[in-house]
Amino acid sequence: MNKNHILIFSILVFINGVFAQSSILRFSPGAKSITLGRSGVVEIYDPTALYWNPALLGYLKQQQTVVSINEPYHLTYTGYSQFYPMLGTVSASIAHTQKDISGTELYSLGWGKQISKFVYTGIGINNAITETENWVSFGAGFYIRADNNPNSIYKRFPPLSFLESPAFRDRLTLGMSVQHVPLTEQQHSHQTRVGASYRLTPDGFTIVFAYHMQSVENTSHLSFILPIQRNIKFIAGIMDYKFNQTALGAEINMKSFDLQLAYDYDSKRIVFSTAIPVGTSYIKRSEEEHELAKKAIENQLPHEALYYTKRALDLDPDNSKAEKYFQTLSPLIIQNTIKAKKTLKTAMELEKNEWYISAAMHYMQVLKLEPDNIQAQAALERIRPKVNVHTERRFQLGVATFEKNELLKAKEIFESILLVRPDHQKSEQYLADTNARLYKQAENHFFAGLGYYSQKKYDLAENEFKSALVFYPAYNDASEYIERIERDRANNIKRIDELLQESQNLEARKLWLQAIERYKQILEIDNSNQVALDKISFINQKVDQIINQYIRNGKNQFNQGNYSSAKTIFNKILKLDSNNTTARQYLNSIDDKTSGKTIAFIDRAQIHIDSENYTLALAVLDSALVENPDFSTAVNMRKDVINHMDTRQMLSNALREYQNQNYLESMEICNQILIKDPENIQALRYLEQCQRKLNEQVDDYFNKGLEMYTKENYRTAILMWDKALEINPYHRGSLEYRKRAIDRLKAIEQLQ
């Protein structure tokens, strides 16, 4: 072959390479890039971004594949992208620039990632194959997007702080890429692309501009995006401001795919491309990562939780639950790092002083704060043999402490051994025995607290419950009662304020008895309330005057033979002064005089029953029971009368019994009403009110029993608790303390 032939062949190869690169540089994968004036350095959010600006890949969080068809029956471009949290997005594509054999095949692989707030970067590598050559090139790019909700896991890049202003935020995007930089075949040249977009209106009208620079020629690209509906956008663009280089089309965003259409005036063709999401949605993947973070928090693994939280936010910056975790965990990890450094320093000092178990505990605390701390891991391996020797010595100390009944200290020793030697079975057994004893002590404190709580001695009760938690921190009942005490205190403050207001109003109306009752209620809540104490002392003088007046009235009623009225008056006196001998003497006299009278009431009631006048019969029987409440014949006759009465009459009688504080009798009537009418609202309401009053009586009997118990009067205490259990057989406090009182009596009998 002569020199002329070689020269001609070389020129043809060079021209073919130039045309090959030219076909690549003028190639526009994806219909959207054609409508953008044959550019995609910004505003391309599918795998075709690999060709235009690989930094755009970092914005893609959803796995997706894209297919583009520029000519009938000819697949021009296909690509796929996959996002990996905290690592970025990887994409691969295959393109063919022309349908015939003269086209260039382009194989590309790229990566893009967000590197700070608003900033993304990416790189790509391409392999172009023509009929005569094979050349490799690479590209790189940057992308800036002023998102309205920037990802909080990325730090701010100070020079770009201006993007946070309303003029740019969620409006401006900037892009730059250098593509097709040759790694082989140096006769080829690279292309530099810059671009920007700016949203002009809130509904999304956007203008886009790009400028491509290469050794052969520079081109400008102008376009606009006009939203028509929520998921449809009209796009039109022009290259070099030449009409024959214009294109227009639309982008349709559907739930299951994105569709792009373009009409290219230059080729007179309709171009079609579609991007299809594949796999699990990025939102669901974000939720899955958040659930892993949640489990890590439950397992007290904050570093692992932060790792999954960052992955969740990298997938979906709008995940509000993950954002809350991030805002909580980030400062915690910083605090843990600081604490780990201090703990590590302490551990090293302990190791230096040959306190190996304490040193090992501190090193393990470091690893709990920072699981990957290499210094702590190495130190634990270094001191492990010495820890084993010191473990046995410390175990003997724990046993001696246990035998002295210094249980909390013993527990600390055995736990410290098991922290560094989880396989130490003897320590494990002693720790179990220690915890059992501690639980028993905690239980004693709990029941003591329960007694104080029933007496409304909240300070003493709280101290006992807290003591229970000192001995056994997992004693949930004690924690619940501490919370209940806090609520009761708040309610008591409110109730005392209400009672003070009521009592002051009663005093102003000179209703002294009612006022003193309110002050007594205050003392039931707070027995040291000075205002109530002073007021009671003042009003007692008034009460003495009232008692004297009651005695005079009671005597008058007694002398007139109105024994029922007299009995009511003398009972009122005993409520004011339970030791009043005059009232008791008159009540005994009334009982003596009314025993025969009760029989007369029974006879009269029977006459009314025979004539079916049940209302009068019930009234007479109630009079008989007033005279003698324990007369069984009257009680049984009363039940029979109630069974014959209608519901309205029975409700009236139930109310009367309630007002007379005969709660069990009132409940009995209500239950009989409910047998006849199960949905009777008034009967249900009376039942509820009676039950509340009976609960108060139970508490009163229980507290009286406790008072006797503390005075070591165990038999009287048992009688009080028996009365409480007659009303409520399942009352926990009465059952427990009754058992204790019986045990005390048995112990006393054995001693005697």
Coordinates of C-alpha atoms in Angstrom, one line a residue, residues 71-638:
E71 CA -38.3 6.3 15.3
P72 CA -41.0 3.7 14.5
Y73 CA -40.0 0.2 15.7
H74 CA -36.7 1.5 16.9
L75 CA -35.7 1.5 20.6
T76 CA -33.4 4.5 20.9
Y77 CA -32.7 4.5 24.6
T78 CA -33.3 2.3 27.6
G79 CA -32.0 2.9 31.1
Y80 CA -32.4 1.8 34.7
S81 CA -31.7 3.6 38.1
Q82 CA -31.5 2.2 41.6
F83 CA -31.2 4.3 44.8
Y84 CA -29.2 3.1 47.8
P85 CA -29.8 5.2 51.0
M86 CA -26.7 7.1 52.1
L87 CA -24.8 5.8 49.0
G88 CA -26.6 7.5 46.1
T89 CA -28.2 6.4 42.9
V90 CA -26.6 4.0 40.4
S91 CA -27.8 4.0 36.8
A92 CA -27.0 2.1 33.6
S93 CA -28.2 2.7 30.0
I94 CA -27.9 1.5 26.4
A95 CA -28.5 3.9 23.5
H96 CA -28.4 3.8 19.7
T97 CA -28.2 7.2 18.0
Q98 CA -29.6 6.0 14.6
K99 CA -31.7 3.3 13.2
D100 CA -29.3 2.2 10.4
I101 CA -25.9 0.6 10.7
S102 CA -24.1 4.0 10.7
G103 CA -25.4 4.8 14.2
T104 CA -23.4 4.8 17.4
E105 CA -24.1 2.4 20.2
L106 CA -23.5 4.1 23.6
Y107 CA -23.2 2.1 26.8
S108 CA -23.2 4.1 30.0
L109 CA -22.8 3.6 33.7
G110 CA -23.1 6.4 36.3
W111 CA -23.6 7.4 39.9
G112 CA -25.2 10.5 41.6
K113 CA -25.5 11.6 45.2
Q114 CA -26.6 14.5 47.3
I115 CA -23.6 15.9 49.2
S116 CA -25.0 18.8 51.1
K117 CA -28.2 20.8 51.4
F118 CA -29.3 21.8 47.9
V119 CA -26.1 20.3 46.2
Y120 CA -25.8 17.0 44.2
T121 CA -22.9 15.6 42.3
G122 CA -22.4 12.7 39.9
I123 CA -20.0 10.9 37.5
G124 CA -20.5 8.6 34.6
I125 CA -18.5 6.5 32.2
N126 CA -19.4 5.9 28.5
N127 CA -18.3 3.4 25.9
A128 CA -19.2 4.4 22.3
I129 CA -19.0 1.8 19.6
T130 CA -19.3 2.5 15.9
E131 CA -18.6 0.4 12.8
T132 CA -15.0 1.4 12.8
E133 CA -14.0 2.3 16.4
N134 CA -14.5 1.9 20.1
W135 CA -13.8 4.8 22.5
V136 CA -14.3 5.4 26.2
S137 CA -15.1 8.7 27.9
F138 CA -16.2 9.9 31.2
G139 CA -18.4 12.8 32.6
A140 CA -19.1 14.6 35.8
G141 CA -21.6 17.1 37.0
F142 CA -23.1 19.2 39.7
Y143 CA -26.7 20.1 40.4
I144 CA -28.2 22.7 42.7
R145 CA -31.8 22.6 43.7
A146 CA -33.3 25.0 46.2
D147 CA -35.9 22.6 47.7
N148 CA -38.6 23.9 49.9
N149 CA -38.0 21.1 52.4
P150 CA -34.3 20.3 52.3
N151 CA -33.0 17.1 53.7
S152 CA -32.0 17.7 57.3
I153 CA -29.3 14.9 57.3
Y154 CA -27.1 17.0 55.0
K155 CA -25.2 20.0 56.2
R156 CA -25.5 23.5 54.7
F157 CA -23.0 24.7 52.2
P158 CA -22.4 28.3 53.4
P159 CA -21.8 30.0 50.0
L160 CA -25.3 28.8 49.0
S161 CA -27.2 30.2 51.9
F162 CA -28.8 32.7 49.6
L163 CA -30.9 29.9 48.2
E164 CA -33.0 29.9 51.4
S165 CA -34.5 33.2 50.5
P166 CA -38.1 33.2 49.2
A167 CA -36.8 34.5 45.8
F168 CA -34.9 31.2 45.2
R169 CA -36.3 28.6 47.5
D170 CA -38.4 26.0 45.6
R171 CA -37.8 28.1 42.5
L172 CA -34.3 27.9 41.2
T173 CA -32.2 25.0 39.9
L174 CA -28.7 25.2 38.5
G175 CA -26.7 22.5 36.7
M176 CA -23.3 22.0 35.1
S177 CA -21.7 18.9 33.6
V178 CA -18.7 18.0 31.5
Q179 CA -19.4 15.0 29.3
H180 CA -17.6 12.8 26.8
V181 CA -14.1 13.6 28.1
P182 CA -12.1 11.0 26.1
L183 CA -10.1 8.4 27.9
T184 CA -9.1 6.8 24.6
E185 CA -9.1 8.2 21.0
Q186 CA -7.8 11.6 22.0
Q187 CA -9.0 13.2 18.7
H188 CA -12.4 13.4 20.3
S189 CA -13.3 16.5 22.4
H190 CA -15.5 16.9 25.4
Q191 CA -18.6 19.0 25.8
T192 CA -19.4 21.4 28.7
R193 CA -23.1 22.0 29.6
V194 CA -24.5 24.6 31.9
G195 CA -28.2 25.3 32.6
A196 CA -30.7 26.8 34.9
S197 CA -34.5 26.8 35.5
Y198 CA -36.6 29.3 37.4
R199 CA -40.2 28.8 38.5
L200 CA -42.0 32.1 37.8
T201 CA -45.5 31.4 39.3
P202 CA -46.8 29.4 42.2
D203 CA -48.6 27.0 39.9
G204 CA -45.3 25.9 38.3
F205 CA -44.8 28.0 35.1
T206 CA -41.0 27.5 34.6
I207 CA -38.5 28.9 32.2
V208 CA -35.4 26.8 31.4
F209 CA -32.1 27.8 29.7
A210 CA -29.0 25.8 28.9
Y211 CA -25.7 26.5 27.0
H212 CA -23.6 23.7 25.5
M213 CA -19.9 24.4 24.7
Q214 CA -17.6 22.2 22.6
S215 CA -14.7 22.6 20.2
V216 CA -16.9 22.3 17.1
E217 CA -19.7 24.7 18.0
N218 CA -21.6 26.2 20.9
T219 CA -25.4 25.9 21.2
S220 CA -28.0 27.7 23.3
H221 CA -31.3 26.0 24.4
L222 CA -34.4 27.9 25.7
S223 CA -37.7 26.3 26.8
F224 CA -40.6 26.7 29.1
I225 CA -42.8 24.4 31.2
L226 CA -46.5 25.2 31.6
P227 CA -48.7 23.1 34.0
I228 CA -52.1 22.5 32.5
Q229 CA -53.5 20.2 35.2
R230 CA -52.0 18.8 38.4
N231 CA -50.4 15.9 36.5
I232 CA -50.0 17.3 33.0
K233 CA -47.4 19.8 31.8
F234 CA -47.0 21.4 28.3
I235 CA -43.4 21.9 27.3
A236 CA -41.9 23.8 24.3
G237 CA -38.3 24.6 23.4
I238 CA -35.9 25.9 20.8
M239 CA -32.2 25.4 20.0
D240 CA -30.1 28.3 18.8
Y241 CA -33.4 30.3 18.3
K242 CA -34.0 28.6 14.9
F243 CA -37.6 27.8 14.1
N244 CA -36.6 24.5 12.4
Q245 CA -34.9 23.5 15.7
T246 CA -38.1 23.8 17.8
A247 CA -40.1 21.1 19.5
L248 CA -43.2 20.9 21.7
G249 CA -44.8 18.2 23.7
A250 CA -46.2 17.2 27.1
E251 CA -45.3 15.3 30.2
I252 CA -48.0 13.3 31.9
N253 CA -47.3 12.0 35.4
M254 CA -49.4 9.0 36.3
K255 CA -49.3 6.9 39.5
S256 CA -47.8 3.9 37.8
F257 CA -45.7 5.6 35.1
D258 CA -44.6 8.9 33.6
L259 CA -45.3 9.5 29.9
Q260 CA -43.4 12.0 27.7
L261 CA -44.4 13.0 24.1
A262 CA -42.6 15.4 21.8
Y263 CA -42.9 16.6 18.2
D264 CA -39.6 17.5 16.7
Y265 CA -39.8 20.0 13.8
D266 CA -36.3 19.1 12.7
S267 CA -36.9 15.4 12.1
K268 CA -40.7 15.8 11.6
R269 CA -41.2 12.9 14.0
I270 CA -43.2 12.2 17.2
V271 CA -40.9 11.0 19.9
F272 CA -42.2 8.9 22.8
S273 CA -40.6 7.9 26.1
T274 CA -41.9 6.5 29.4
A275 CA -40.4 6.1 32.9
I276 CA -41.8 3.3 34.9
P277 CA -41.3 2.9 38.7
V278 CA -40.3 -0.6 39.7
G279 CA -40.0 -2.3 43.1
T280 CA -41.2 -0.9 46.4
S281 CA -42.0 2.8 46.5
Y282 CA -39.4 5.0 48.1
I283 CA -42.0 6.2 50.7
K284 CA -42.7 2.6 51.8
R285 CA -39.0 1.9 51.9
S286 CA -38.6 4.9 54.1
E287 CA -41.2 3.7 56.5
E288 CA -39.5 0.3 56.6
E289 CA -36.2 2.0 57.6
H290 CA -38.1 4.0 60.2
E291 CA -39.5 0.8 61.7
L292 CA -36.0 -0.6 62.0
A293 CA -34.9 2.6 63.7
K294 CA -37.9 2.3 66.1
K295 CA -36.8 -1.3 67.0
A296 CA -33.2 -0.1 67.6
I297 CA -34.5 2.6 70.0
E298 CA -36.6 -0.1 71.8
N299 CA -33.4 -2.1 72.2
Q300 CA -31.5 1.0 73.4
L301 CA -29.2 1.1 70.4
P302 CA -29.1 4.8 69.5
H303 CA -26.3 4.6 66.9
E304 CA -28.1 1.9 65.0
A305 CA -31.3 3.9 65.3
L306 CA -29.7 7.0 63.9
Y307 CA -28.2 5.0 61.0
Y308 CA -31.7 3.7 60.0
T309 CA -33.2 7.2 60.6
K310 CA -30.8 8.7 58.1
R311 CA -31.6 6.1 55.6
A312 CA -35.3 6.8 56.0
L313 CA -34.8 10.5 55.5
D314 CA -32.5 10.0 52.6
L315 CA -35.3 8.0 50.9
D316 CA -38.0 10.5 51.9
P317 CA -37.1 13.9 53.4
D318 CA -40.8 14.4 54.1
N319 CA -41.0 11.5 56.5
S320 CA -42.1 13.5 59.6
K321 CA -41.7 10.6 62.0
A322 CA -38.1 10.0 60.9
E323 CA -37.4 13.7 61.1
K324 CA -38.5 13.7 64.8
Y325 CA -36.2 10.8 65.5
F326 CA -33.3 12.6 63.7
Q327 CA -33.8 15.8 65.7
T328 CA -33.9 13.7 68.9
L329 CA -31.1 11.3 68.2
S330 CA -28.5 13.7 66.7
P331 CA -27.9 15.7 69.9
L332 CA -28.1 12.4 71.9
I333 CA -25.3 10.9 69.8
I334 CA -23.2 14.0 70.3
Q335 CA -23.7 13.8 74.0
N336 CA -22.9 10.1 74.0
T337 CA -19.7 10.8 72.1
I338 CA -18.6 13.4 74.7
K339 CA -19.7 11.0 77.5
A340 CA -17.8 8.1 75.9
K341 CA -14.6 10.1 75.8
K342 CA -14.9 10.9 79.5
T343 CA -15.8 7.3 80.4
L344 CA -12.9 6.0 78.3
K345 CA -10.5 8.3 80.2
T346 CA -11.9 7.1 83.5
A347 CA -11.6 3.4 82.4
M348 CA -7.9 3.9 81.5
E349 CA -7.2 5.4 84.9
L350 CA -9.0 2.5 86.6
E351 CA -6.9 0.0 84.5
K352 CA -3.8 1.9 85.4
N353 CA -4.7 1.5 89.1
E354 CA -5.3 -2.2 88.6
W355 CA -9.0 -1.9 89.3
Y356 CA -9.8 -4.3 86.5
I357 CA -13.5 -5.1 87.0
S358 CA -14.4 -1.4 87.4
A359 CA -12.2 -0.7 84.3
A360 CA -14.0 -3.4 82.4
M361 CA -17.4 -2.0 83.4
H362 CA -16.4 1.5 82.2
Y363 CA -15.0 0.1 78.9
M364 CA -18.4 -1.7 78.4
Q365 CA -20.2 1.6 79.1
V366 CA -18.1 3.1 76.3
L367 CA -19.1 0.4 73.9
K368 CA -22.7 0.9 74.9
L369 CA -22.4 4.6 74.0
E370 CA -20.2 3.9 70.9
P371 CA -20.4 0.3 69.8
D372 CA -17.5 0.7 67.3
N373 CA -15.0 2.2 69.7
I374 CA -11.8 0.4 68.9
Q375 CA -9.9 1.5 72.0
A376 CA -12.5 0.1 74.3
Q377 CA -12.7 -3.2 72.3
A378 CA -8.9 -3.6 72.5
A379 CA -8.8 -2.7 76.2
L380 CA -11.4 -5.3 77.1
E381 CA -9.4 -8.0 75.3
R382 CA -6.2 -6.9 77.0
I383 CA -7.6 -7.0 80.6
R384 CA -9.8 -10.1 80.2
P385 CA -7.4 -12.5 82.0
K386 CA -6.9 -10.1 84.9
V387 CA -10.7 -9.5 85.1
N388 CA -11.2 -13.3 85.6
V389 CA -8.9 -13.3 88.6
H390 CA -10.5 -10.3 90.2
T391 CA -14.0 -11.6 89.5
E392 CA -13.6 -14.4 92.1
R393 CA -12.4 -11.9 94.7
R394 CA -15.3 -9.6 94.1
F395 CA -17.7 -12.6 94.1
Q396 CA -16.6 -13.5 97.7
L397 CA -17.1 -9.9 98.7
G398 CA -20.6 -10.1 97.2
V399 CA -21.4 -13.2 99.2
A400 CA -20.2 -11.6 102.4
T401 CA -22.3 -8.5 101.7
F402 CA -25.3 -10.7 101.0
E403 CA -25.0 -12.6 104.3
K404 CA -24.9 -9.2 106.1
N405 CA -28.2 -8.5 104.5
E406 CA -26.8 -5.5 102.7
L407 CA -28.8 -6.4 99.7
L408 CA -28.6 -3.3 97.5
K409 CA -24.8 -3.4 97.8
A410 CA -24.7 -7.1 97.1
K411 CA -26.9 -6.6 94.0
E412 CA -24.5 -4.0 92.7
I413 CA -21.6 -6.3 93.1
F414 CA -23.2 -9.3 91.4
E415 CA -24.5 -7.2 88.6
S416 CA -21.0 -5.8 88.0
I417 CA -19.6 -9.3 87.8
L418 CA -22.2 -10.4 85.4
L419 CA -21.7 -7.3 83.3
V420 CA -18.1 -8.4 82.5
R421 CA -18.7 -12.2 83.0
P422 CA -22.2 -13.0 81.8
D423 CA -21.3 -16.8 82.2
H424 CA -20.6 -16.5 86.0
Q425 CA -23.4 -18.9 87.2
K426 CA -22.8 -18.4 90.9
S427 CA -23.2 -14.7 90.6
E428 CA -26.3 -15.2 88.6
Q429 CA -27.8 -17.5 91.3
Y430 CA -26.9 -15.1 94.1
L431 CA -28.3 -12.2 92.1
A432 CA -31.7 -14.0 91.8
D433 CA -31.8 -14.7 95.5
T434 CA -30.9 -11.1 96.2
N435 CA -33.7 -9.8 93.9
A436 CA -36.2 -12.1 95.6
R437 CA -35.3 -10.7 99.0
L438 CA -35.4 -7.2 97.7
Y439 CA -38.8 -7.8 96.2
K440 CA -40.1 -9.0 99.6
Q441 CA -38.8 -5.8 101.2
A442 CA -40.3 -3.7 98.3
E443 CA -43.6 -5.5 98.9
N444 CA -43.6 -4.6 102.6
H445 CA -43.0 -0.9 101.7
F446 CA -45.7 -1.1 99.1
F447 CA -48.3 -2.4 101.5
A448 CA -47.3 0.2 104.1
G449 CA -47.7 2.8 101.4
L450 CA -51.1 1.4 100.5
G451 CA -52.2 1.8 104.1
Y452 CA -51.0 5.4 104.3
Y453 CA -52.7 6.0 100.9
S454 CA -56.0 4.7 102.2
Q455 CA -55.6 7.1 105.1
K456 CA -54.9 9.9 102.6
K457 CA -51.5 10.4 104.2
Y458 CA -49.9 11.1 100.8
D459 CA -46.4 12.2 101.9
L460 CA -45.9 9.0 104.0
A461 CA -47.4 6.9 101.3
E462 CA -45.2 8.4 98.6
N463 CA -42.1 7.8 100.7
E464 CA -43.1 4.1 101.1
F465 CA -43.8 3.7 97.4
K466 CA -40.4 5.3 96.5
S467 CA -38.7 3.0 99.0
A468 CA -40.3 0.1 97.3
L469 CA -38.9 1.3 94.0
V470 CA -35.4 1.6 95.6
F471 CA -35.5 -2.0 96.5
Y472 CA -37.2 -3.2 93.3
P473 CA -37.3 -0.6 90.5
A474 CA -39.6 -2.7 88.4
Y475 CA -42.4 -2.6 91.0
N476 CA -45.0 -1.2 88.6
D477 CA -47.8 -1.0 91.2
A478 CA -45.6 1.4 93.3
S479 CA -45.0 3.6 90.2
E480 CA -48.7 3.7 89.5
Y481 CA -49.6 4.8 93.0
I482 CA -47.0 7.5 92.9
E483 CA -48.6 8.8 89.7
R484 CA -52.0 8.4 91.4
I485 CA -50.8 10.4 94.4
E486 CA -49.7 13.3 92.1
R487 CA -53.2 13.3 90.5
D488 CA -54.9 13.1 93.9
R489 CA -52.8 16.0 95.2
A490 CA -53.8 18.1 92.2
N491 CA -57.5 17.1 92.7
N492 CA -57.3 17.8 96.4
I493 CA -56.0 21.3 95.9
K494 CA -58.9 22.0 93.6
R495 CA -61.4 20.4 96.0
I496 CA -60.1 22.3 99.0
D497 CA -60.5 25.6 97.1
E498 CA -64.1 24.6 96.3
L499 CA -64.8 23.6 99.9
L500 CA -63.3 26.8 101.3
Q501 CA -65.5 28.8 99.0
E502 CA -68.6 26.8 100.0
S503 CA -67.9 27.1 103.7
Q504 CA -67.3 30.8 103.5
N505 CA -70.7 31.2 101.7
L506 CA -72.4 29.1 104.4
E507 CA -70.8 31.2 107.2
A508 CA -72.1 34.3 105.5
R509 CA -75.6 32.8 105.7
K510 CA -74.9 31.7 109.4
L511 CA -75.4 28.1 108.4
W512 CA -72.8 27.0 111.0
L513 CA -73.4 23.3 111.0
Q514 CA -73.0 23.0 107.2
A515 CA -69.9 25.2 107.3
I516 CA -68.2 23.1 109.9
E517 CA -69.0 20.0 107.8
R518 CA -67.2 21.6 104.9
Y519 CA -64.2 22.4 107.1
K520 CA -64.1 18.8 108.3
Q521 CA -64.1 17.6 104.7
I522 CA -61.1 19.8 104.1
L523 CA -59.3 18.2 107.1
E524 CA -60.1 14.8 105.8
I525 CA -58.1 15.8 102.7
D526 CA -55.4 17.8 104.5
N527 CA -55.4 17.3 108.3
S528 CA -52.9 20.1 108.8
N529 CA -54.9 22.8 106.9
Q530 CA -54.6 25.8 109.3
V531 CA -57.5 27.7 107.8
A532 CA -59.9 24.8 108.5
L533 CA -58.5 24.2 112.0
D534 CA -58.9 27.9 113.0
K535 CA -62.4 28.0 111.5
I536 CA -63.5 24.8 113.3
S537 CA -62.2 26.2 116.6
F538 CA -64.2 29.4 116.0
I539 CA -67.4 27.7 115.0
N540 CA -67.3 25.1 117.8
Q541 CA -68.6 27.8 120.1
K542 CA -71.5 28.3 117.8
V543 CA -72.0 24.5 117.6
D544 CA -72.2 24.3 121.5
Q545 CA -75.1 26.7 121.3
I546 CA -76.7 24.6 118.6
I547 CA -76.3 21.4 120.6
N548 CA -78.0 23.0 123.6
Q549 CA -80.9 24.1 121.4
Y550 CA -81.2 20.6 120.0
I551 CA -81.3 19.1 123.5
R552 CA -84.1 21.4 124.4
N553 CA -86.0 20.5 121.2
G554 CA -85.4 16.8 121.7
K555 CA -86.6 16.9 125.3
N556 CA -89.8 18.7 124.2
Q557 CA -90.5 16.1 121.5
F558 CA -89.8 13.3 123.9
N559 CA -92.1 14.8 126.6
Q560 CA -94.8 15.2 123.9
G561 CA -94.5 11.5 122.9
N562 CA -93.0 12.3 119.5
Y563 CA -90.3 9.6 119.9
S564 CA -89.4 9.4 116.2
S565 CA -88.7 13.1 115.9
A566 CA -86.9 13.1 119.3
K567 CA -84.7 10.2 118.1
T568 CA -83.8 12.0 114.9
I569 CA -82.8 15.1 116.9
F570 CA -80.7 13.2 119.4
N571 CA -78.9 11.3 116.6
K572 CA -78.0 14.7 115.1
I573 CA -76.5 15.7 118.4
L574 CA -74.4 12.5 118.4
K575 CA -73.1 13.4 114.9
L576 CA -71.9 16.7 116.3
D577 CA -70.7 15.2 119.6
S578 CA -70.5 11.4 119.7
N579 CA -69.8 11.5 123.5
N580 CA -72.9 13.5 124.5
T581 CA -74.3 11.6 127.4
T582 CA -77.7 13.4 127.5
A583 CA -78.5 12.4 123.9
R584 CA -77.5 8.7 124.6
Q585 CA -79.6 8.6 127.7
Y586 CA -82.7 9.9 125.8
L587 CA -82.1 7.5 122.9
N588 CA -82.0 4.5 125.4
S589 CA -85.3 5.7 126.9
I590 CA -86.8 6.0 123.4
D591 CA -85.8 2.4 122.6
D592 CA -87.5 1.2 125.8
K593 CA -90.7 3.1 125.1
T594 CA -91.0 2.1 121.4
S595 CA -90.6 -1.7 121.6
G596 CA -94.4 -2.2 122.1
K597 CA -95.2 0.5 119.7
T598 CA -93.4 -1.4 116.9
I599 CA -95.8 -4.3 117.3
A600 CA -98.7 -1.9 116.9
F601 CA -97.2 -0.6 113.6
I602 CA -96.9 -4.2 112.3
D603 CA -100.6 -4.8 113.0
R604 CA -101.6 -1.6 111.3
A605 CA -99.4 -2.5 108.3
Q606 CA -101.0 -5.9 108.0
I607 CA -104.5 -4.3 107.8
H608 CA -103.3 -2.0 104.9
I609 CA -101.8 -5.1 103.2
D610 CA -105.0 -7.0 103.4
S611 CA -106.9 -4.1 101.8
E612 CA -104.1 -3.8 99.2
N613 CA -103.2 -0.3 100.2
Y614 CA -99.5 -0.9 99.8
T615 CA -98.3 2.7 100.0
L616 CA -99.8 3.2 103.4
A617 CA -98.5 -0.3 104.5
L618 CA -95.0 0.7 103.4
A619 CA -95.2 4.0 105.3
V620 CA -96.3 2.2 108.5
L621 CA -93.5 -0.4 108.1
D622 CA -91.0 2.4 107.6
S623 CA -92.3 4.0 110.9
A624 CA -91.9 0.6 112.6
L625 CA -88.3 0.4 111.3
V626 CA -87.6 3.9 112.5
E627 CA -88.6 2.8 116.0
N628 CA -86.7 -0.5 115.7
P629 CA -84.4 -0.8 112.6
D630 CA -83.5 -4.5 113.3
F631 CA -87.0 -5.9 113.6
S632 CA -86.9 -8.8 111.1
T633 CA -90.7 -9.1 110.8
A634 CA -91.0 -5.5 109.6
V635 CA -88.0 -6.0 107.2
N636 CA -89.6 -9.1 105.6
M637 CA -93.1 -7.6 105.4
R638 CA -91.5 -4.5 103.7

